[in-house]
CSV table of C-alpha atoms in Angstrom, one decimal:
chain,number,residue,atom,x,y,z
M,1,MET,CA,36.7,-17.9,-12.6
M,2,THR,CA,34.8,-20.9,-10.8
M,3,ASP,CA,31.1,-21.5,-10.9
M,4,TRP,CA,29.7,-21.4,-7.1
M,5,PRO,CA,26.2,-23.4,-6.9
M,6,LEU,CA,24.4,-20.1,-5.6
M,7,ASN,CA,20.7,-20.0,-5.1
M,8,GLN,CA,20.5,-23.9,-4.5
M,9,ARG,CA,19.0,-26.3,-1.9
M,10,ASP,CA,20.5,-29.1,-0.1
M,11,PRO,CA,17.3,-31.7,-0.5
M,12,SER,CA,19.4,-33.8,2.6
M,13,VAL,CA,18.5,-30.9,4.6
M,14,GLY,CA,14.9,-30.8,4.4
M,15,ASP,CA,12.2,-28.1,4.0
M,16,PRO,CA,12.5,-25.8,7.0
M,17,PRO,CA,9.6,-24.5,8.4
M,18,ASN,CA,10.0,-20.9,7.4
M,19,ALA,CA,11.9,-20.4,4.0
M,20,ARG,CA,10.8,-16.8,3.6
M,21,ASP,CA,14.7,-14.2,2.8
M,22,PRO,CA,14.9,-11.9,5.2
M,23,LEU,CA,16.1,-9.7,2.9
M,24,ARG,CA,14.1,-6.5,4.7
M,25,LEU,CA,16.1,-7.1,7.5
M,26,CYS,CA,19.3,-6.4,5.7
M,27,VAL,CA,17.8,-3.7,3.9
M,28,ASN,CA,16.7,-2.0,7.2
M,29,ALA,CA,20.1,-2.5,9.0
M,30,THR,CA,21.7,-1.2,6.2
M,31,VAL,CA,19.4,1.9,6.1
M,32,ALA,CA,20.5,2.8,10.0
M,33,LEU,CA,23.7,2.4,8.9
M,34,ILE,CA,24.2,4.9,6.6
M,35,THR,CA,21.1,7.5,8.5
M,36,CYS,CA,23.7,6.5,11.7
M,37,VAL,CA,26.8,8.2,9.5
M,38,LEU,CA,25.2,10.6,7.3
M,39,GLY,CA,22.6,12.1,9.9
M,40,PRO,CA,20.3,14.3,8.4
M,41,ILE,CA,22.0,14.4,4.4
M,42,ALA,CA,20.4,10.7,4.8
M,43,LEU,CA,17.3,12.0,5.9
M,44,LEU,CA,16.8,14.8,3.5
M,45,GLY,CA,17.9,12.4,0.8
M,46,PHE,CA,15.5,9.4,1.1
M,47,ALA,CA,12.8,12.0,2.1
M,48,GLY,CA,13.8,13.4,-1.3
M,49,MET,CA,13.4,9.9,-3.0
M,50,ALA,CA,10.2,9.0,-1.3
M,51,ILE,CA,8.6,12.6,-2.5
M,52,VAL,CA,9.3,11.7,-5.8
M,53,ALA,CA,8.1,8.3,-5.8
M,54,TYR,CA,5.0,9.0,-4.1
M,55,ALA,CA,4.2,12.1,-5.9
M,56,GLN,CA,4.7,10.0,-9.4
M,57,ALA,CA,2.5,7.3,-7.8
M,58,ARG,CA,-0.2,9.7,-6.9
M,59,ARG,CA,-0.5,11.2,-10.6
M,60,ALA,CA,-0.8,7.6,-11.7
M,61,GLY,CA,-3.6,7.0,-9.6
M,62,LEU,CA,-2.8,5.9,-6.3
M,63,LEU,CA,-4.8,7.6,-3.6
M,64,ARG,CA,-4.4,5.2,-1.0
M,65,SER,CA,-1.4,4.1,0.7
M,66,ARG,CA,-0.3,0.8,2.7
M,67,CYS,CA,1.5,3.2,5.3
M,68,LYS,CA,-0.2,3.9,8.2
M,69,LEU,CA,-0.9,7.3,7.1
M,70,GLY,CA,-3.1,5.8,4.2
M,71,ASP,CA,-3.9,9.0,1.9
M,72,THR,CA,-1.1,9.9,-0.1
M,73,ARG,CA,-1.7,13.2,0.7
M,74,ASN,CA,-1.0,12.8,3.9
M,75,VAL,CA,2.2,10.2,3.2
M,76,LEU,CA,3.8,13.7,1.1
M,77,ALA,CA,3.0,16.4,3.6
M,78,TYR,CA,4.6,13.9,6.3
M,79,LEU,CA,8.1,13.2,3.9
M,80,ILE,CA,7.5,17.1,3.2
M,81,VAL,CA,8.5,18.1,6.5
M,82,LEU,CA,10.9,15.3,7.4
M,83,ALA,CA,12.4,16.9,4.1
M,84,VAL,CA,12.3,20.3,5.7
M,85,LEU,CA,13.5,19.2,9.3
M,86,ALA,CA,16.3,17.7,7.9
M,87,ALA,CA,17.3,20.6,5.2
M,88,VAL,CA,17.4,22.8,8.4
M,89,ALA,CA,19.4,20.2,10.6
M,90,ILE,CA,22.2,20.1,8.5
M,91,PRO,CA,24.3,23.0,8.8
M,92,PHE,CA,23.7,22.3,12.6
M,93,TRP,CA,25.2,18.8,12.5
M,94,VAL,CA,27.5,19.9,10.0
M,95,LEU,CA,29.0,22.4,13.1
M,96,LEU,CA,28.7,19.5,15.7
M,97,TRP,CA,31.7,17.4,13.4
M,98,ILE,CA,33.5,20.5,12.6
M,99,ARG,CA,33.9,20.9,16.6
M,100,MET,CA,34.0,16.7,17.2
M,101,LEU,CA,37.0,16.5,14.9
M,102,GLY,CA,38.7,20.0,15.3
């Protein structure tokens, strides 16, 4: 196996004006792809993970989130509504795929 020189910078190039890694954009694109393919199933999964994380954070003392909704109770309510809507939409989404592929 070859050792590739990963995470190294070429000193002859110089320092770029903004050397931040745009990883967040790659993550957002990947989430968008998963959502396009899995639709409401993905929404239910992501909302479920967020509900668990926010509930744990609230129990640990987090009362305000950096989310635009602010109060973690508002964030949890929003996520629960998303999860319920996704759960209701899943049978319709499955029927749509059955009709399209059948």
